[in-house]
mmCIF file of C-alpha atoms in Angstrom:
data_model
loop_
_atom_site.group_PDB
_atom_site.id
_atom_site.type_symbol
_atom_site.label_atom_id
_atom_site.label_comp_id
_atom_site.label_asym_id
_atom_site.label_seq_id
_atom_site.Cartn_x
_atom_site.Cartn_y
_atom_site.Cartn_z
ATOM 1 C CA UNK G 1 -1.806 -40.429 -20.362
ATOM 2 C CA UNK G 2 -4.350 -38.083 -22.439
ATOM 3 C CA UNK G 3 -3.501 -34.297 -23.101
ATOM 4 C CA UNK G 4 -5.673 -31.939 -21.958
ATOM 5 C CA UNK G 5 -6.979 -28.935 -24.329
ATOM 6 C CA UNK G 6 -4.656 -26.972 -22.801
ATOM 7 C CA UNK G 7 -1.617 -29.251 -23.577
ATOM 8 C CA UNK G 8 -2.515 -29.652 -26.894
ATOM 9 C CA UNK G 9 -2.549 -26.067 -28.084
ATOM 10 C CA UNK G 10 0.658 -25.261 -25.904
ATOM 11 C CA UNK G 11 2.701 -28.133 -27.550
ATOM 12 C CA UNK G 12 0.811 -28.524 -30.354
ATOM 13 C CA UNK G 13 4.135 -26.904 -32.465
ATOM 14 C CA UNK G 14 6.191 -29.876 -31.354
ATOM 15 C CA UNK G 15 3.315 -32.489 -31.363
ATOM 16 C CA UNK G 16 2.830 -32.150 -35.356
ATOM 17 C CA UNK G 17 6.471 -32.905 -35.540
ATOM 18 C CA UNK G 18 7.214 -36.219 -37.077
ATOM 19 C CA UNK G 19 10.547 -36.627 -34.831
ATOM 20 C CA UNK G 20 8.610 -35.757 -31.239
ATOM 21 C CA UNK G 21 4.577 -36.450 -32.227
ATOM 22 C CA UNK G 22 2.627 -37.516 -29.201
ATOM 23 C CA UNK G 23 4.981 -39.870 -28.134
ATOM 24 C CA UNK G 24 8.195 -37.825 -27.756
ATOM 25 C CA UNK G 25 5.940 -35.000 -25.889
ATOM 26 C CA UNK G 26 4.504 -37.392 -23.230
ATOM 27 C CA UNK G 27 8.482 -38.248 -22.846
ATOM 28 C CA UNK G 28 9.335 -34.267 -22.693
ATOM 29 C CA UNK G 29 6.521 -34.597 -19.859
ATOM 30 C CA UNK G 30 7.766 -37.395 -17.928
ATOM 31 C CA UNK G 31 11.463 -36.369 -18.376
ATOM 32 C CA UNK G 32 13.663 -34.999 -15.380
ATOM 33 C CA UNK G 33 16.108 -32.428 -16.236
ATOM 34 C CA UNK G 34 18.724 -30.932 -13.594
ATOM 35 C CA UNK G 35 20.420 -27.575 -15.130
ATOM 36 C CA UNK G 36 24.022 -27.297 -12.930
ATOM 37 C CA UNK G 37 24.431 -23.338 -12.773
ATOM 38 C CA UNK G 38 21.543 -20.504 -13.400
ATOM 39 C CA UNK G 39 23.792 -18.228 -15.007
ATOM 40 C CA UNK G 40 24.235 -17.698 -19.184
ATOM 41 C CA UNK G 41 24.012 -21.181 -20.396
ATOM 42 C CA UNK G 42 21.307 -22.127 -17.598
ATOM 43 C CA UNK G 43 19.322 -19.283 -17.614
ATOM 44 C CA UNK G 44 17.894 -20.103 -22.370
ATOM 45 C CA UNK G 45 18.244 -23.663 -21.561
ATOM 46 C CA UNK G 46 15.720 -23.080 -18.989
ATOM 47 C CA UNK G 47 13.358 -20.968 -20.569
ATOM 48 C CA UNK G 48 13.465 -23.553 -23.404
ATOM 49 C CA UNK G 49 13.145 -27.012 -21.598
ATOM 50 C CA UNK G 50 10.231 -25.616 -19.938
ATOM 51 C CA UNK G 51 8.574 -24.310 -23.279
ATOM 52 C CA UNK G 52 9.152 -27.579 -24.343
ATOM 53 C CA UNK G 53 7.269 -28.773 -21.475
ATOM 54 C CA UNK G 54 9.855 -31.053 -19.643
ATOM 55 C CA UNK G 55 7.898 -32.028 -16.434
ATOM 56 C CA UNK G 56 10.794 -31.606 -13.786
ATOM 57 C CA UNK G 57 13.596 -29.108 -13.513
ATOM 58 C CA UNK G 58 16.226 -28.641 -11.435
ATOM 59 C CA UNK G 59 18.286 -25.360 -11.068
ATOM 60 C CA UNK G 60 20.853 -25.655 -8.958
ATOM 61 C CA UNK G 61 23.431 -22.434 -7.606
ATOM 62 C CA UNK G 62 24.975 -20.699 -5.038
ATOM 63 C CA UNK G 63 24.799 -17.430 -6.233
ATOM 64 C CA UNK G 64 22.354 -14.417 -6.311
ATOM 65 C CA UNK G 65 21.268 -11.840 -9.411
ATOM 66 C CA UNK G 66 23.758 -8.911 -10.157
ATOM 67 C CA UNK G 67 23.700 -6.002 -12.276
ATOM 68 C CA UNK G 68 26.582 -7.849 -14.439
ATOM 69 C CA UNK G 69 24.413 -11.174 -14.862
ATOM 70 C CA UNK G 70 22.014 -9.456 -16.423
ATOM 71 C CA UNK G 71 23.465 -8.645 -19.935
ATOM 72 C CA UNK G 72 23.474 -12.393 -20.657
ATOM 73 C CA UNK G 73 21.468 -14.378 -17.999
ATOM 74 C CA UNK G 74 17.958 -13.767 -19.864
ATOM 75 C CA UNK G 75 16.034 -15.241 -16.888
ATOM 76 C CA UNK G 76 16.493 -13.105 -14.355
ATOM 77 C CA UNK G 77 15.484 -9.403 -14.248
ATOM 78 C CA UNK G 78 16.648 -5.772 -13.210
ATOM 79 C CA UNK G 79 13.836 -6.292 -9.811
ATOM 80 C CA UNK G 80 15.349 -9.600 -9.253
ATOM 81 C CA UNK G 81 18.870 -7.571 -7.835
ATOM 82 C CA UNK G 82 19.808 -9.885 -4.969
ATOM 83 C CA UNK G 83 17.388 -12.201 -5.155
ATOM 84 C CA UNK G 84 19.024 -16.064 -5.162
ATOM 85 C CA UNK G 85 19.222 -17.597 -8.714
ATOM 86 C CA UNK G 86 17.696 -20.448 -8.051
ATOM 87 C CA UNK G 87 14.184 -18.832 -7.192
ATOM 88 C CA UNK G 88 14.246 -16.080 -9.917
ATOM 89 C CA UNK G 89 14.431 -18.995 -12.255
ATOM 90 C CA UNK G 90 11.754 -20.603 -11.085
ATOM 91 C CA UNK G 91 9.487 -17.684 -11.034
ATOM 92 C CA UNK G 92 10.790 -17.351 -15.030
ATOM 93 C CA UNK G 93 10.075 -20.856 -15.473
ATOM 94 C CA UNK G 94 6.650 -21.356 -13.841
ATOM 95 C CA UNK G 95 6.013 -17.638 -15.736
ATOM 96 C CA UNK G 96 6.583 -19.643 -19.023
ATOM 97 C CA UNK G 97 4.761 -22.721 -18.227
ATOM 98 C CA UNK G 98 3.237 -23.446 -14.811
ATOM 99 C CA UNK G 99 3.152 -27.039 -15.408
ATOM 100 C CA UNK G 100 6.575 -27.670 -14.893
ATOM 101 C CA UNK G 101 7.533 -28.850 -11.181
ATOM 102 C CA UNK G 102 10.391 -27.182 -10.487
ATOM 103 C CA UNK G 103 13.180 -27.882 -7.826
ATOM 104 C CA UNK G 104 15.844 -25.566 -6.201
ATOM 105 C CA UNK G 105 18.849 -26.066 -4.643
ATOM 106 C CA UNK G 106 20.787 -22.908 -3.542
ATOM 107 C CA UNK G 107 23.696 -24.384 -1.901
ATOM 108 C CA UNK G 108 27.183 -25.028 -3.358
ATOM 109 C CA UNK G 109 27.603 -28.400 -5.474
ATOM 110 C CA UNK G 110 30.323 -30.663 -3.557
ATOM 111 C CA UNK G 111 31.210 -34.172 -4.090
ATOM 112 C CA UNK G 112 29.421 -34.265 -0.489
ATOM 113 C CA UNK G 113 26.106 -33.757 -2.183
ATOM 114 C CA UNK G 114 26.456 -33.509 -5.880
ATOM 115 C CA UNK G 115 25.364 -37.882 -6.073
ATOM 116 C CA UNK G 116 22.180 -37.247 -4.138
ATOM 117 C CA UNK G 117 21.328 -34.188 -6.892
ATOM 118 C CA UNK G 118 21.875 -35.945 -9.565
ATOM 119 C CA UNK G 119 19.881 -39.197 -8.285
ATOM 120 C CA UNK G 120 16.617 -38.407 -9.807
ATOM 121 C CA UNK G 121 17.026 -36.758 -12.750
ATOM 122 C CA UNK G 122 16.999 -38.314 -16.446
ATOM 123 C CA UNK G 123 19.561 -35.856 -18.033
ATOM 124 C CA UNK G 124 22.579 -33.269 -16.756
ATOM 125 C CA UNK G 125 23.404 -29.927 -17.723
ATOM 126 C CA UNK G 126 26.418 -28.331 -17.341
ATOM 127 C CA UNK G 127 26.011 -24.718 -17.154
ATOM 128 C CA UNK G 128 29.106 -23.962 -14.639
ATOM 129 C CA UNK G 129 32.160 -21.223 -15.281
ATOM 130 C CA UNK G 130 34.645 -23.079 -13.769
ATOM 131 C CA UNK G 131 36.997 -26.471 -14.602
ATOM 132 C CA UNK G 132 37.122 -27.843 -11.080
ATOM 133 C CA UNK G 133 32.567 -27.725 -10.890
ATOM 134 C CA UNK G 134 33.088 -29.437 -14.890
ATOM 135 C CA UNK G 135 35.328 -31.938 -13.451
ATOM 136 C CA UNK G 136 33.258 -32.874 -10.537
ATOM 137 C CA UNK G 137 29.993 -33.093 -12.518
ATOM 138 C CA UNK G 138 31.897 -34.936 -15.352
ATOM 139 C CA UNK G 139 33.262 -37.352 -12.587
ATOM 140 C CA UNK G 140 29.919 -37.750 -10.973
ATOM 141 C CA UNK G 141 27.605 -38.289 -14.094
ATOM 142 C CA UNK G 142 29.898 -41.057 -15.273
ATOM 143 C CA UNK G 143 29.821 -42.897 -11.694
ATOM 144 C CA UNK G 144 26.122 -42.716 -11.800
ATOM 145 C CA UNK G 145 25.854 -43.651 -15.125
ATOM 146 C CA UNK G 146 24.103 -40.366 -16.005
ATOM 147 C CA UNK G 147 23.997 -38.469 -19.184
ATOM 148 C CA UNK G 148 24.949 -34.807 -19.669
ATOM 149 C CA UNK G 149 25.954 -31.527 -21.654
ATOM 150 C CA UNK G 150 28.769 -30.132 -21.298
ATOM 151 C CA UNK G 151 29.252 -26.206 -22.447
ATOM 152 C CA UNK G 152 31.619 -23.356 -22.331
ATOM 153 C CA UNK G 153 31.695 -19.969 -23.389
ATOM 154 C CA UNK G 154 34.456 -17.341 -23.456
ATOM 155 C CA UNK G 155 34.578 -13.894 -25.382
ATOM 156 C CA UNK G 156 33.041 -14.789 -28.643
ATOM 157 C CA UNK G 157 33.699 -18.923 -28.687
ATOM 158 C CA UNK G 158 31.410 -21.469 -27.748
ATOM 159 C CA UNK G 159 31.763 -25.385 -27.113
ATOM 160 C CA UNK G 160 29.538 -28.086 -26.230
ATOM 161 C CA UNK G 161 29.787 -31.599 -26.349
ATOM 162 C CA UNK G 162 27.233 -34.436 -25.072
ATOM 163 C CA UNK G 163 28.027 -37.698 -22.564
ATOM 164 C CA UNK G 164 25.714 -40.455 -22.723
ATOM 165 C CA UNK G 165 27.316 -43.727 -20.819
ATOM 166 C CA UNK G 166 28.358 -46.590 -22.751
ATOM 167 C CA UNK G 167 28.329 -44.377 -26.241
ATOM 168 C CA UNK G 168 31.365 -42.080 -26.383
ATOM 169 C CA UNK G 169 34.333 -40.396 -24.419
ATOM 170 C CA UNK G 170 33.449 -38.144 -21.049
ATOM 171 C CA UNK G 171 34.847 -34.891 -20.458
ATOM 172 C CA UNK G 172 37.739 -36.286 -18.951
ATOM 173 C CA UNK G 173 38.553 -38.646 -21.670
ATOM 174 C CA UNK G 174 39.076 -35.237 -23.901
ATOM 175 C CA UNK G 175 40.440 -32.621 -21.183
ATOM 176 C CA UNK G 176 41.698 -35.028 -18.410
ATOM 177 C CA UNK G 177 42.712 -32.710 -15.625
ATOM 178 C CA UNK G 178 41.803 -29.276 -14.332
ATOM 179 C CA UNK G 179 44.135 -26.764 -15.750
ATOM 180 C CA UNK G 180 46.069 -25.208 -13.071
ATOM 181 C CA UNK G 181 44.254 -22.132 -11.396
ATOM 182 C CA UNK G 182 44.368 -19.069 -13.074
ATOM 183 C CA UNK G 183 46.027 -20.901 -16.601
ATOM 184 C CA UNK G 184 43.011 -20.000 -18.570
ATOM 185 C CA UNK G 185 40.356 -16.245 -17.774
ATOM 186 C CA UNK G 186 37.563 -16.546 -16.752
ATOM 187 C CA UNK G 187 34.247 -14.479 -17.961
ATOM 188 C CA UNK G 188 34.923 -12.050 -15.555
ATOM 189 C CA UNK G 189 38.233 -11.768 -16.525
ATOM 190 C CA UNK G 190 38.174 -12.436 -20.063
ATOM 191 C CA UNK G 191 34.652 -11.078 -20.952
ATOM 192 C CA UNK G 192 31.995 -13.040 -22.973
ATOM 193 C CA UNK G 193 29.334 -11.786 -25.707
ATOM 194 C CA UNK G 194 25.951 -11.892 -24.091
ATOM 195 C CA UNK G 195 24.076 -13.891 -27.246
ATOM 196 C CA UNK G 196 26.686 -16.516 -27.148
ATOM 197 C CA UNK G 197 25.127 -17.669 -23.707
ATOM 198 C CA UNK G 198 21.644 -17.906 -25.729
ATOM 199 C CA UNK G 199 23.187 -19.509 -28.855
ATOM 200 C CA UNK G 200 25.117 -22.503 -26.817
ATOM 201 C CA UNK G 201 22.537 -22.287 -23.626
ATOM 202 C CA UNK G 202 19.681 -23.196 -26.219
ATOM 203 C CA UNK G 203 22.180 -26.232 -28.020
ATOM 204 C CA UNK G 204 21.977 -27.731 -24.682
ATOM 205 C CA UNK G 205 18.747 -27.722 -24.118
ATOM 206 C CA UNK G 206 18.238 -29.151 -27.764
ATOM 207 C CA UNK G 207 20.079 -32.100 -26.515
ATOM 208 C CA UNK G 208 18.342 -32.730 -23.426
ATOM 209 C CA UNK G 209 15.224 -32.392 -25.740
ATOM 210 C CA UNK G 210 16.844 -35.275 -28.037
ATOM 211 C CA UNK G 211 18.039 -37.650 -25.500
ATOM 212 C CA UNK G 212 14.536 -37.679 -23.961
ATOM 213 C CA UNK G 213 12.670 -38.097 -26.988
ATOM 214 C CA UNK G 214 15.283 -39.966 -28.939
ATOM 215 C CA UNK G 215 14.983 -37.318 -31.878
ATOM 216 C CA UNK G 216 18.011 -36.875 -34.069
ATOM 217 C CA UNK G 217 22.136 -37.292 -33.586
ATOM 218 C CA UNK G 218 23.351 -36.108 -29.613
ATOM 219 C CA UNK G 219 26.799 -34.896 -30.025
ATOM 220 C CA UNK G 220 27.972 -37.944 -28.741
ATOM 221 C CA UNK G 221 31.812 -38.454 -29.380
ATOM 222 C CA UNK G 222 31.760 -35.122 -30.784
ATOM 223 C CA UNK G 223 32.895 -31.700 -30.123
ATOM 224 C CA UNK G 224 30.779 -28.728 -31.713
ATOM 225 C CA UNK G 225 32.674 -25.200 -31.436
ATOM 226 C CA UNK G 226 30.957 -21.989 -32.685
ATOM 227 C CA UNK G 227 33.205 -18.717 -33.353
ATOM 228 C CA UNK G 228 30.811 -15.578 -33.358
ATOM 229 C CA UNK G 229 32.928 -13.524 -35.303
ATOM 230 C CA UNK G 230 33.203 -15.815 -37.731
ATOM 231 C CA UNK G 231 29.657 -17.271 -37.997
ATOM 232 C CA UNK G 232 31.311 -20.917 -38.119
ATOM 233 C CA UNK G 233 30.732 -23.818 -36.488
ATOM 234 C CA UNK G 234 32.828 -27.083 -36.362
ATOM 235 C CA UNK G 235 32.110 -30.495 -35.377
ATOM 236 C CA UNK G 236 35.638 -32.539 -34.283
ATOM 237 C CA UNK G 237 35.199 -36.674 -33.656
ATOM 238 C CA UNK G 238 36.171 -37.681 -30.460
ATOM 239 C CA UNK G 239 37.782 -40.916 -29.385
ATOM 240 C CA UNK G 240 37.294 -42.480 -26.167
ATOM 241 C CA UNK G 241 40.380 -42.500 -24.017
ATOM 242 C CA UNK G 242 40.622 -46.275 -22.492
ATOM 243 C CA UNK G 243 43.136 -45.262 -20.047
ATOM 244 C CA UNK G 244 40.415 -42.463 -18.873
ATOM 245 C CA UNK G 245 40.899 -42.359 -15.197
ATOM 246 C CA UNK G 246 37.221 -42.189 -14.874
ATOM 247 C CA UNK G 247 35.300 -43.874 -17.735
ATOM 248 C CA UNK G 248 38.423 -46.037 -18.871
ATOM 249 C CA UNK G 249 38.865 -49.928 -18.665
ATOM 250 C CA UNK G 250 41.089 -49.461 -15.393
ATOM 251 C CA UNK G 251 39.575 -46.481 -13.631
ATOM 252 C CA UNK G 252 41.756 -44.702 -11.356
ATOM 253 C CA UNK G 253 39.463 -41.987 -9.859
ATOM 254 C CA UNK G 254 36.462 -44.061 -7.794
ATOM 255 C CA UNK G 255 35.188 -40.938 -5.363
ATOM 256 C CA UNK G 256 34.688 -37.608 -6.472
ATOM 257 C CA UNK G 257 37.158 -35.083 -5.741
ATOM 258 C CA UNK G 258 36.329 -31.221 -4.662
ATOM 259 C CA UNK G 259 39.717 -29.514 -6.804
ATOM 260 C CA UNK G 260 38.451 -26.527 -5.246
ATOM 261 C CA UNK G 261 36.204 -25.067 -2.704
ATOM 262 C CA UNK G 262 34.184 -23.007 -5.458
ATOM 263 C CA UNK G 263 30.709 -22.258 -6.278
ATOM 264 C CA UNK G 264 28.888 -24.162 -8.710
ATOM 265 C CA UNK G 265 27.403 -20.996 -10.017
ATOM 266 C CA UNK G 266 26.193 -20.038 -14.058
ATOM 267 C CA UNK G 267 28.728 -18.370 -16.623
#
């Protein structure tokens, strides 16, 4: 595969990069990404993964652009009002770099239809607001054997953490149940800084951009938490939980479980 001009000026930031070089940018170019949730965390990791010219996204809600995405959802705009998510961020990402193929899926993310989604794609992002849609992509990235980030934001906290099979705990493994409904806010309720959406939206697409190329340490058996207020960020190890009912040596969950009837829509 040979670059064209046009390619090498475009990438030509990351190509002179010892850790990426023309290797890890033909990878970026092969690579499939699937970004769970257009909202907050979707919406930079986006914009960025097709900078970085990943060949293939996926965006995938349920939900179209209002006035209150808008103060943290940097890829849609004030004329996309109503518009689905899905389509404004293509139009942002093919805007950015028309190279990328992108792929939409506006529909709600079941355990009816999350496996054929998630079939294709090299890497998983989480960018849902809700604990049963983490649960359910958790659940069906470890069935499939399929890496992913995991994020949440809330008020002026951040957390991500990064799944790759064989190489560290799941979600589960840490959190292992849905809390019960209504236990912890959500965004809505609880509000959320709008630049903590860019600052953890953009850590996930840096690991997507790792994994592909093989750059660096993921945050593999790790969880990273940011506090805004505070300017601090903490790494914590995490062990794998054998008795995971998912990812342990005795598995107890085999088919993926809807907790909810909920949209798998952006933070």
């Amino acid at each position: 595969m040979a670059f064209t001009n046009e390619q090498l000026e475009r990438y030509s930031r990351q190509i002179i990069l010892k850790e990426i070089g023309v290797k890890g940018q033909k990878k970026l170019l092969n690579a499939k990404v699937l970004i769970i949730g257009a909202g907050g965390l979707g919406a930079p990791a986006a914009m960025y993964l097709a900078g970085a010219g990943v060949g293939t996204i996926g965006i995938a809600d349920a939900d179209v652009v209002d006035l209150s995405n808008l103060q943290r959802q940097v890829i849609h705009g004030t004329p996309d009002l109503g518009k689905p998510k899905v389509e404004s961020a293509k139009e942002s990402i093919k805007a950015i770099n028309p190279e990328v193929e992108v792929h939409t899926y506006h529909t709600f993310v079941g355990a009816d239809n999350i496996a054929d989604m998630i079939r294709d794609y090299d890497f998983i992002l989480d960018g849902t607001d809700n604990f049963p849609a983490k649960f359910l992509i958790n659940d069906a990235c470890v069935m499939a054997g399929k890496p992913f980030s995991h994020a949440g934001i809330l008020r002026f906290s951040g957390q991500l953490m990064t799944y790759v099979p064989g190489e560290g705990p799941c979600y589960r493994c840490v959190f292992e149940n849905p809390p019960p409904k209504d236990a912890v806010p959500t965004c809505k309720q609880a509000g959320v800084i709008g630049a903590m959406a860019g600052v953890i939206g953009c850590l996930q697409a840096l690991e997507a951009i790792k994994y592909i190329t093989g750059a660096g340490e993921l945050l593999t058996g790790k969880l990273l938490t940011y506090d805004a207020l505070t300017m601090k960020f903490r790494t914590v190890k995490l062990p794998r939980n054998h008795r995971c009912g998912v990812c342990g040596e005795h598995p107890t969950i085999t088919e993926l479980i809807d907790y909810e009837q909920v949209e798998c829509e952006g933070l």
